[in-house]
PDB file of C-alpha atoms and ligand atoms in Angstrom:
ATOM      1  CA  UNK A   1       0.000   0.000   0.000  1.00  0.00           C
ATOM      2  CA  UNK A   2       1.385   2.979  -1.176  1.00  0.00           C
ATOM      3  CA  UNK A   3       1.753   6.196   1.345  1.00  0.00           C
ATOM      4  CA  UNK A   4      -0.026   9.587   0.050  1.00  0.00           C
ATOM      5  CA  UNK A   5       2.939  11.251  -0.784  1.00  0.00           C
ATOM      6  CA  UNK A   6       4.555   8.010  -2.412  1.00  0.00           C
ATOM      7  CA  UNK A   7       1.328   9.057  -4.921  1.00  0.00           C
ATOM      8  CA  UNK A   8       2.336  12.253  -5.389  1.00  0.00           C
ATOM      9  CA  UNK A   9       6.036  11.167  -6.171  1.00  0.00           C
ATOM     10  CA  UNK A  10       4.688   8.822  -8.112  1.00  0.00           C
ATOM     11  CA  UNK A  11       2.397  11.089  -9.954  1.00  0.00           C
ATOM     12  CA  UNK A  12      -0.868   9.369  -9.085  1.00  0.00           C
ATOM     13  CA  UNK A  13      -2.092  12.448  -6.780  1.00  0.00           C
ATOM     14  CA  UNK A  14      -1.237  16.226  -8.203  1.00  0.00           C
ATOM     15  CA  UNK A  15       0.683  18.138  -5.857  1.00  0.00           C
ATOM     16  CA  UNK A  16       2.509  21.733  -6.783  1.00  0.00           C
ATOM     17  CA  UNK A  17       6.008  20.691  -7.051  1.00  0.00           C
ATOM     18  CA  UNK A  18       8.484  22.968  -6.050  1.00  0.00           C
ATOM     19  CA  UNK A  19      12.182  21.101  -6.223  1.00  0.00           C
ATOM     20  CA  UNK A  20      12.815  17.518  -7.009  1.00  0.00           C
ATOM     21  CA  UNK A  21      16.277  15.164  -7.155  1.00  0.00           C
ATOM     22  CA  UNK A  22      17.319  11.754  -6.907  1.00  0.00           C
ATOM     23  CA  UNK A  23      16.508  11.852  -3.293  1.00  0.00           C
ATOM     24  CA  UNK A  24      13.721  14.065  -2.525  1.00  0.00           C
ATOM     25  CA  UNK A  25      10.705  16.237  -3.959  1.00  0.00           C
ATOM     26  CA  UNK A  26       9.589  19.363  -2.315  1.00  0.00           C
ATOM     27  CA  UNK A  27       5.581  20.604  -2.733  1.00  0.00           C
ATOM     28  CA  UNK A  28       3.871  23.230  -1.493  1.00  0.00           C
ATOM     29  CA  UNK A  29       1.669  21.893   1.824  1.00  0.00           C
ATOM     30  CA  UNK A  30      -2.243  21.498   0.714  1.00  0.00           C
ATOM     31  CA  UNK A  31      -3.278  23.169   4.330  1.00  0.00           C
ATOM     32  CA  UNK A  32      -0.213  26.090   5.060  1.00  0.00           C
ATOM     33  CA  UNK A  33      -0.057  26.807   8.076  1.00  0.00           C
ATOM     34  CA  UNK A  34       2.518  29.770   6.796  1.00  0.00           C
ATOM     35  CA  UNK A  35       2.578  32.030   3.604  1.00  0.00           C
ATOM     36  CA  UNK A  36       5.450  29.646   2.511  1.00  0.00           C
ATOM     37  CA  UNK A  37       4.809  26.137   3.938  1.00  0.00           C
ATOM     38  CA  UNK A  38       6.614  23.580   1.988  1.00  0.00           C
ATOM     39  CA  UNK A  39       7.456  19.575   2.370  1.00  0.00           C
ATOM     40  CA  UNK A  40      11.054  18.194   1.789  1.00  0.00           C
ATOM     41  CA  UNK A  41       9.766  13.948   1.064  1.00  0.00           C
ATOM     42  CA  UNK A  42      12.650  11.628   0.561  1.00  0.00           C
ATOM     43  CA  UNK A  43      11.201   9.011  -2.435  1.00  0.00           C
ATOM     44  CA  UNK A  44      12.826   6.124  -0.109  1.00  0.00           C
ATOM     45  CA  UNK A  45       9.889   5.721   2.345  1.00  0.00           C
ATOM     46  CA  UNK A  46      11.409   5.675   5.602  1.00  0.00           C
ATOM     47  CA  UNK A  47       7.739   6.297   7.864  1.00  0.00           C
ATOM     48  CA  UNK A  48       9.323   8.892  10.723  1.00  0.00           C
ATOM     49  CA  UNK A  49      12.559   9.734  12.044  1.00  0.00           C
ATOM     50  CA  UNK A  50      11.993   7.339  15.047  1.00  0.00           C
ATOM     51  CA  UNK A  51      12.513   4.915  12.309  1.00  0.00           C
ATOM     52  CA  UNK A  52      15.480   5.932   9.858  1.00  0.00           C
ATOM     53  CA  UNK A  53      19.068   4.095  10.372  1.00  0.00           C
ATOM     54  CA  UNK A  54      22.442   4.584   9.798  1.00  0.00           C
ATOM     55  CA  UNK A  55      21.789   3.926   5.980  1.00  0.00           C
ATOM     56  CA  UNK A  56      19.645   6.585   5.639  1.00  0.00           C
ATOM     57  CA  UNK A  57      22.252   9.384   7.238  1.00  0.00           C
ATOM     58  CA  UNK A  58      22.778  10.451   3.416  1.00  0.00           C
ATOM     59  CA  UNK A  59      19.141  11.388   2.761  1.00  0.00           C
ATOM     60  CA  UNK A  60      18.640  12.738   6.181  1.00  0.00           C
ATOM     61  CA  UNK A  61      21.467  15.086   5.760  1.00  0.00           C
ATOM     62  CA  UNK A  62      20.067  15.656   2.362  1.00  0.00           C
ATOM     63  CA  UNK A  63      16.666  16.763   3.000  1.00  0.00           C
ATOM     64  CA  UNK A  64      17.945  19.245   5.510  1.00  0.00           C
ATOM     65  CA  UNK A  65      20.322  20.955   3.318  1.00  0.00           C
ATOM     66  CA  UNK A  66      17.269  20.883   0.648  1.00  0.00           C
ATOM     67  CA  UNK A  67      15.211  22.750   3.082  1.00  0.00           C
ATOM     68  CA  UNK A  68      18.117  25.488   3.614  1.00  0.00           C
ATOM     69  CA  UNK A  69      18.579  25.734  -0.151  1.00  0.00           C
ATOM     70  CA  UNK A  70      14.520  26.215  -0.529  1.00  0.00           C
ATOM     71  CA  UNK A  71      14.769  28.447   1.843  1.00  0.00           C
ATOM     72  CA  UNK A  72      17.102  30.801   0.136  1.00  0.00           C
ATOM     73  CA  UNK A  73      15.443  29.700  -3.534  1.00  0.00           C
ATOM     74  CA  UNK A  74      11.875  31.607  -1.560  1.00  0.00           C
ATOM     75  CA  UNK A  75      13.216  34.409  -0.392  1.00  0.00           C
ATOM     76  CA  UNK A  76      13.068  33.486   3.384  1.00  0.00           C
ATOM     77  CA  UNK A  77      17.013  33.159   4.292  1.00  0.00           C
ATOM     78  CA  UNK A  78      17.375  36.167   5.478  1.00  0.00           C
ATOM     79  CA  UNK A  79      14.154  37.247   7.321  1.00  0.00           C
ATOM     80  CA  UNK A  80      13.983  33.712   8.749  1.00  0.00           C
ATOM     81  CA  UNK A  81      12.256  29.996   8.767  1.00  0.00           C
ATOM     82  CA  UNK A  82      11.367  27.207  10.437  1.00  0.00           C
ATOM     83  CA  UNK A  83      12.228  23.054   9.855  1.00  0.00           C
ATOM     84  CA  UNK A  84       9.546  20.650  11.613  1.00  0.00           C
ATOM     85  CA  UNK A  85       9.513  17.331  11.731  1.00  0.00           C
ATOM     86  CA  UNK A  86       6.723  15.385  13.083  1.00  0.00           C
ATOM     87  CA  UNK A  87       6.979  11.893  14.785  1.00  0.00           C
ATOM     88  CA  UNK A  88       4.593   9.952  16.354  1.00  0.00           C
ATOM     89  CA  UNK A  89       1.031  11.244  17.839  1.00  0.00           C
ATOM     90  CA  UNK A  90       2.347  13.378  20.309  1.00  0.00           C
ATOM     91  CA  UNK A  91       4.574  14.926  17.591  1.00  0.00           C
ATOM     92  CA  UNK A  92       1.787  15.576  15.231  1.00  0.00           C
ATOM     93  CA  UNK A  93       2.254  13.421  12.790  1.00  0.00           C
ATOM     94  CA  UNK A  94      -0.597  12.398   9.980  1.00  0.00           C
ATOM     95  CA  UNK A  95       1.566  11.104   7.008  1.00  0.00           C
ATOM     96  CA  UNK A  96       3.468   7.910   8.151  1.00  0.00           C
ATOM     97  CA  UNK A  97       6.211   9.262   5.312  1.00  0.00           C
ATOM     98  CA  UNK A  98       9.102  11.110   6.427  1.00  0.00           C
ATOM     99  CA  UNK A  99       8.754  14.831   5.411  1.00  0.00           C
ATOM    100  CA  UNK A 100      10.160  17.824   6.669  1.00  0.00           C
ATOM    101  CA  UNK A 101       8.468  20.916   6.558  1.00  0.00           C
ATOM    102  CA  UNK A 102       9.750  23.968   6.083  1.00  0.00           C
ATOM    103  CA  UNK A 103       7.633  27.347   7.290  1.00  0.00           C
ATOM    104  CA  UNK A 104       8.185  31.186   6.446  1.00  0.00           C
ATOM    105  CA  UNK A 105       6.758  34.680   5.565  1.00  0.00           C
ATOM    106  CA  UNK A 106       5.156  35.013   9.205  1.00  0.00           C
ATOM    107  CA  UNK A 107       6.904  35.413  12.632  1.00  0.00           C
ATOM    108  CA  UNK A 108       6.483  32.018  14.206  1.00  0.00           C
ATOM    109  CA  UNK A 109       5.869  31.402  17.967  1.00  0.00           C
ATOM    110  CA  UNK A 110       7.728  29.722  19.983  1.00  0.00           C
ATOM    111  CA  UNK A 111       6.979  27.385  21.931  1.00  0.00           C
ATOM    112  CA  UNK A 112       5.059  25.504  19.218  1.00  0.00           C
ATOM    113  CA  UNK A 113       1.498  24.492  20.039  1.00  0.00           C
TER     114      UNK A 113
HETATM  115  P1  5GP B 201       2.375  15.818   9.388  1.00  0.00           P
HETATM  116  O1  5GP B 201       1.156  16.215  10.168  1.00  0.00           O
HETATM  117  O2  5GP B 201       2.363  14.327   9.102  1.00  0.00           O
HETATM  118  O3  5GP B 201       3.675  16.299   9.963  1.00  0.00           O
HETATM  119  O4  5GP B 201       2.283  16.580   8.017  1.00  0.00           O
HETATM  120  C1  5GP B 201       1.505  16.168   6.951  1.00  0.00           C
HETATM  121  C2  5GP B 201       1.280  17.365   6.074  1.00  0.00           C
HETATM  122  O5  5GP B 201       0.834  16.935   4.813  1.00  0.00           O
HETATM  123  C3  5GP B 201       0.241  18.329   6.622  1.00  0.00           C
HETATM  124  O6  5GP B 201       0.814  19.607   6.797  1.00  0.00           O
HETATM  125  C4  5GP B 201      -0.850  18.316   5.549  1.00  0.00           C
HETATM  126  O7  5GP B 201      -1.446  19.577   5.366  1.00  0.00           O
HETATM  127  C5  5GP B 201      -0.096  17.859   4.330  1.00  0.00           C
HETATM  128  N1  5GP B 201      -0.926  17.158   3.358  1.00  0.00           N
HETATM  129  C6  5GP B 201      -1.873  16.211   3.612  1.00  0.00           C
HETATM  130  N2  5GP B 201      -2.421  15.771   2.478  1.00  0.00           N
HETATM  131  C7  5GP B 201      -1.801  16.439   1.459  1.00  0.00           C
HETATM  132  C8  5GP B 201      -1.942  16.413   0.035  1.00  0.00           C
HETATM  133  O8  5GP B 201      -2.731  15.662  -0.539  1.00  0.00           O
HETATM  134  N3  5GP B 201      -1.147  17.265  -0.667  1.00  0.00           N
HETATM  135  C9  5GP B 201      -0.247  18.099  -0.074  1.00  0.00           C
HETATM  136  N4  5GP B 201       0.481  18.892  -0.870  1.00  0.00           N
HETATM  137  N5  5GP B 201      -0.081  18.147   1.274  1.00  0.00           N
HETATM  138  C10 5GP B 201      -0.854  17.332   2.021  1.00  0.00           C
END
């Protein structure tokens, strides 16, 4: 059974694609919870960070630097951003798919809800 966003790598599900590698794609988040809300997916599906391993440092390291480069692509290196990543209930997480989202254009509180 395919994940949602292994659909939308795989083209089954539109999404608005912003960057995409051997790695990773980035889209723009259906629901933003910022002016620029974006997701950094890595096409291996590894289903939360709780669950990566050593194999996966590579794409780990990758999808952060990603984020940082998408960051400066939109505009939002200088006046700021934030990188989430959601594990677990708790941790607010709905797609069992790794993804990293990255959140800008707004002042962001802090602590987090
Ligand atoms: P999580 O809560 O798992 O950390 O994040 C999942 C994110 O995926 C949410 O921010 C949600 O808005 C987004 N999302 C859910 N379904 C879709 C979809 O079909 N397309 C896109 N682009 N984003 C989605």
């Amino acid at each position: 059974m395919k994940t949602l966003f292994q659909k939308i790598i795989d083209r089954e599900i539109p999404a608005k694609l912003v960057h995409e590698d051997d790695l990773c794609i980035a889209i723009h988040d259906i629901n933003p919870q910022a002016p620029m809300h974006v997701l950094v997916i890595p096409k291996k599906l590894i289903a939360r960070v709780a669950e990566a391993t050593i194999a996966d440092r590579a794409t780990l390291g990758h999808l952060l630097l990603t984020a940082a480069a998408l960051a400066k692509k939109l505009g939002v290196a200088e006046s700021g951003f934030r990188i989430v990543i959601n594990n677990g209930q708790d941790g607010g997480e709905t797609v069992p798919h790794l993804h990293v989202h990255l959140l800008g254009q707004r002042p962001l509180g802090w602590p987090p809800g």
